[in-house]
């Protein structure tokens, strides 16, 4: 898909709504405005609402209208850095040590590093759209980890140093509001609550 700059796409809320409609996603004025502001300001977009109102589909449509790949991090109870950031492939490290014999081997080389969604978007040569889906299913510790990531778009790997974003991703978080999110996280985002569509809008969606 052709890649488009945010400046070209997000010229106004009306332009955003029009381009989303071309991607078969109908956004009302308030949602289109929130998306416009998030893209232009370079801030994460936090979409809250009941299940099934179109939060995840909005993220997919945004990625399509920008012509960018979507990287999805599905949150769940107990998610941690190893599932969201990175982990080392210990089996490959052990095999490399055995095969190396008396020779030195760098077991912290990139080939032993398993990049999870957050690291994937940092290392990507081109801007990605990062979807952090159902953030409310995670715990407060993971929220703190994510907040640190969003602050500077970088992570520190003790054995490798700091890895910074090659291109700052566009970040979209969704929540079903099964619990209240930390105020620090909410303040960092452009916020929008998505409601169920009315009968007229629902008919328009069906006709797409």
Short mmCIF file of C-alpha atoms in Angstrom, two decimals:
data_model
loop_
_atom_site.label_atom_id
_atom_site.label_comp_id
_atom_site.label_asym_id
_atom_site.label_seq_id
_atom_site.Cartn_x
_atom_site.Cartn_y
_atom_site.Cartn_z
CA UNK A 1 0.00 0.00 0.00
CA UNK A 2 1.25 3.52 -0.78
CA UNK A 3 2.79 5.33 2.19
CA UNK A 4 1.51 8.82 2.97
CA UNK A 5 2.89 11.45 5.30
CA UNK A 6 0.78 12.52 8.26
CA UNK A 7 0.89 16.11 6.99
CA UNK A 8 -0.64 15.05 3.68
CA UNK A 9 -3.38 12.93 5.23
CA UNK A 10 -4.29 14.88 8.36
CA UNK A 11 -4.91 18.29 6.84
CA UNK A 12 -8.21 18.63 8.73
CA UNK A 13 -10.71 16.49 10.67
CA UNK A 14 -12.91 16.49 7.57
CA UNK A 15 -10.06 15.15 5.43
CA UNK A 16 -9.40 12.42 7.99
CA UNK A 17 -13.08 11.41 8.02
CA UNK A 18 -13.16 11.34 4.23
CA UNK A 19 -10.06 9.17 3.94
CA UNK A 20 -11.32 6.81 6.65
CA UNK A 21 -14.60 6.45 4.76
CA UNK A 22 -12.56 5.47 1.69
CA UNK A 23 -11.12 2.70 3.90
CA UNK A 24 -14.70 1.64 4.77
CA UNK A 25 -14.64 3.10 8.27
CA UNK A 26 -17.17 5.79 9.20
CA UNK A 27 -15.90 8.23 11.83
CA UNK A 28 -18.08 10.95 13.30
CA UNK A 29 -16.79 14.50 13.69
CA UNK A 30 -15.50 14.06 17.24
CA UNK A 31 -13.58 10.85 16.46
CA UNK A 32 -12.14 12.32 13.27
CA UNK A 33 -11.02 15.36 15.28
CA UNK A 34 -9.33 13.17 17.91
CA UNK A 35 -7.49 11.20 15.20
CA UNK A 36 -6.47 14.44 13.47
CA UNK A 37 -5.06 15.89 16.70
CA UNK A 38 -3.20 12.70 17.65
CA UNK A 39 -1.52 12.47 14.24
CA UNK A 40 -0.63 16.15 14.00
CA UNK A 41 0.59 16.44 17.61
CA UNK A 42 2.47 13.14 17.54
CA UNK A 43 0.63 11.95 20.65
CA UNK A 44 -0.85 8.51 21.41
CA UNK A 45 -4.58 8.13 20.78
CA UNK A 46 -6.59 6.48 23.56
CA UNK A 47 -9.92 5.06 22.42
CA UNK A 48 -12.31 3.85 25.10
CA UNK A 49 -15.73 2.31 24.72
CA UNK A 50 -17.75 -0.86 25.12
CA UNK A 51 -16.66 -3.99 23.25
CA UNK A 52 -17.76 -3.98 19.62
CA UNK A 53 -17.98 -0.23 19.01
CA UNK A 54 -15.10 -0.25 16.51
CA UNK A 55 -12.00 0.73 18.48
CA UNK A 56 -9.71 -1.89 16.99
CA UNK A 57 -11.16 -1.35 13.52
CA UNK A 58 -10.40 2.36 13.87
CA UNK A 59 -6.72 1.53 14.42
CA UNK A 60 -6.69 -0.72 11.36
CA UNK A 61 -8.33 1.99 9.27
CA UNK A 62 -5.79 4.59 10.45
CA UNK A 63 -2.94 2.29 9.43
CA UNK A 64 -4.57 1.81 6.04
CA UNK A 65 -5.15 5.50 5.41
CA UNK A 66 -1.49 6.21 6.25
CA UNK A 67 -0.30 3.26 4.20
CA UNK A 68 1.61 1.91 7.22
CA UNK A 69 2.01 -1.56 8.66
CA UNK A 70 0.04 -2.24 11.84
CA UNK A 71 1.84 -3.89 14.77
CA UNK A 72 -0.62 -5.18 17.37
CA UNK A 73 0.09 -5.83 21.03
CA UNK A 74 -2.85 -7.70 22.57
CA UNK A 75 -2.91 -7.09 26.32
CA UNK A 76 -4.01 -9.63 28.89
CA UNK A 77 -3.76 -10.20 32.61
CA UNK A 78 -0.14 -10.81 33.55
CA UNK A 79 1.47 -9.43 30.39
CA UNK A 80 5.05 -8.35 31.06
CA UNK A 81 8.18 -7.03 29.37
CA UNK A 82 9.12 -10.45 27.95
CA UNK A 83 5.87 -10.52 25.97
CA UNK A 84 5.71 -6.82 25.09
CA UNK A 85 9.33 -5.67 24.72
CA UNK A 86 11.88 -8.43 24.14
CA UNK A 87 13.44 -11.59 25.50
CA UNK A 88 16.57 -13.59 24.84
CA UNK A 89 16.46 -16.91 23.02
CA UNK A 90 18.20 -18.93 25.71
CA UNK A 91 18.14 -22.20 23.76
CA UNK A 92 19.95 -20.63 20.81
CA UNK A 93 22.44 -19.00 23.17
CA UNK A 94 23.26 -22.34 24.80
CA UNK A 95 23.64 -24.05 21.42
CA UNK A 96 25.95 -21.28 20.23
CA UNK A 97 28.13 -21.67 23.33
CA UNK A 98 28.38 -25.44 22.82
CA UNK A 99 29.24 -25.13 19.14
CA UNK A 100 31.78 -22.37 19.75
CA UNK A 101 33.95 -24.60 21.91
CA UNK A 102 37.00 -22.59 22.96
CA UNK A 103 36.13 -19.71 20.64
CA UNK A 104 34.43 -16.60 21.93
CA UNK A 105 30.80 -16.01 21.00
CA UNK A 106 28.68 -12.92 21.61
CA UNK A 107 25.53 -14.42 23.09
CA UNK A 108 23.92 -10.98 23.14
CA UNK A 109 24.09 -10.55 19.40
CA UNK A 110 20.90 -9.53 17.54
CA UNK A 111 20.40 -13.08 16.28
CA UNK A 112 19.60 -14.18 19.84
CA UNK A 113 17.21 -11.32 20.53
CA UNK A 114 13.48 -11.98 20.16
CA UNK A 115 11.79 -8.68 19.40
CA UNK A 116 8.27 -8.33 20.76
CA UNK A 117 5.80 -5.70 19.42
CA UNK A 118 7.24 -2.65 21.22
CA UNK A 119 10.80 -3.41 20.14
CA UNK A 120 9.61 -4.27 16.64
CA UNK A 121 8.21 -0.77 16.09
CA UNK A 122 11.38 0.83 17.48
CA UNK A 123 13.65 -1.12 15.13
CA UNK A 124 11.44 -0.76 12.06
CA UNK A 125 13.15 1.37 9.38
CA UNK A 126 9.84 3.06 8.57
CA UNK A 127 7.08 4.47 10.76
CA UNK A 128 4.60 1.88 12.01
CA UNK A 129 1.17 2.12 13.59
CA UNK A 130 1.30 0.47 17.02
CA UNK A 131 -1.99 -0.83 18.43
CA UNK A 132 -1.96 -1.56 22.16
CA UNK A 133 -5.26 -3.40 22.36
CA UNK A 134 -7.33 -3.66 25.56
CA UNK A 135 -4.79 -1.95 27.80
CA UNK A 136 -7.30 -2.19 30.66
CA UNK A 137 -6.73 -5.97 30.81
CA UNK A 138 -3.12 -5.42 31.91
CA UNK A 139 -2.02 -4.36 35.39
CA UNK A 140 -0.63 -1.08 36.70
CA UNK A 141 2.96 -2.35 36.49
CA UNK A 142 2.59 -2.87 32.75
CA UNK A 143 1.02 0.57 32.43
CA UNK A 144 4.13 2.03 34.05
CA UNK A 145 6.35 0.10 31.63
CA UNK A 146 4.30 1.36 28.68
CA UNK A 147 4.38 4.93 29.99
CA UNK A 148 8.19 4.81 30.07
CA UNK A 149 8.20 3.53 26.49
CA UNK A 150 5.87 6.30 25.33
CA UNK A 151 7.89 9.01 27.08
CA UNK A 152 10.96 8.74 24.83
CA UNK A 153 10.16 5.94 22.36
CA UNK A 154 13.17 4.00 23.51
CA UNK A 155 13.98 1.00 25.67
CA UNK A 156 17.10 0.00 27.55
CA UNK A 157 18.46 -3.51 27.19
CA UNK A 158 21.13 -4.04 29.89
CA UNK A 159 23.30 -6.19 27.63
CA UNK A 160 22.91 -3.95 24.56
CA UNK A 161 22.29 -0.41 25.76
CA UNK A 162 19.50 1.94 24.70
CA UNK A 163 17.53 1.33 21.52
CA UNK A 164 15.74 4.39 20.18
CA UNK A 165 13.01 4.57 17.58
CA UNK A 166 14.26 4.81 14.01
CA UNK A 167 10.95 6.50 13.19
CA UNK A 168 8.46 7.48 15.89
CA UNK A 169 5.41 5.23 15.60
CA UNK A 170 1.80 6.33 15.67
CA UNK A 171 0.36 4.75 18.81
CA UNK A 172 -3.27 3.81 19.41
CA UNK A 173 -4.44 2.36 22.72
CA UNK A 174 -7.86 0.83 23.24
CA UNK A 175 -9.72 0.13 26.47
CA UNK A 176 -13.09 -1.39 27.34
CA UNK A 177 -12.87 0.48 30.65
CA UNK A 178 -13.06 -2.63 32.80
CA UNK A 179 -10.88 -0.60 35.17
CA UNK A 180 -9.65 2.97 35.41
CA UNK A 181 -6.35 3.66 33.69
CA UNK A 182 -3.61 5.62 35.43
CA UNK A 183 -4.04 9.37 35.16
CA UNK A 184 -0.43 9.72 33.98
CA UNK A 185 -1.17 7.52 30.97
CA UNK A 186 -4.42 9.29 30.15
CA UNK A 187 -2.74 12.71 30.29
CA UNK A 188 -0.19 11.63 27.71
CA UNK A 189 -2.87 10.71 25.17
CA UNK A 190 -5.48 12.35 22.99
CA UNK A 191 -8.65 10.81 24.43
CA UNK A 192 -11.92 9.80 22.78
CA UNK A 193 -14.90 7.75 23.95
CA UNK A 194 -16.59 5.76 21.17
CA UNK A 195 -20.30 5.09 21.63
CA UNK A 196 -22.54 2.63 19.85
CA UNK A 197 -23.78 4.08 16.55
CA UNK A 198 -27.36 5.30 16.25
CA UNK A 199 -29.82 3.59 13.92
CA UNK A 200 -29.07 5.93 11.00
CA UNK A 201 -25.29 5.56 11.30
CA UNK A 202 -25.62 1.79 11.74
CA UNK A 203 -27.54 1.63 8.47
CA UNK A 204 -24.73 3.60 6.77
CA UNK A 205 -22.16 1.16 8.15
CA UNK A 206 -24.13 -1.83 6.87
CA UNK A 207 -24.32 -0.25 3.42
CA UNK A 208 -20.53 0.10 3.15
#
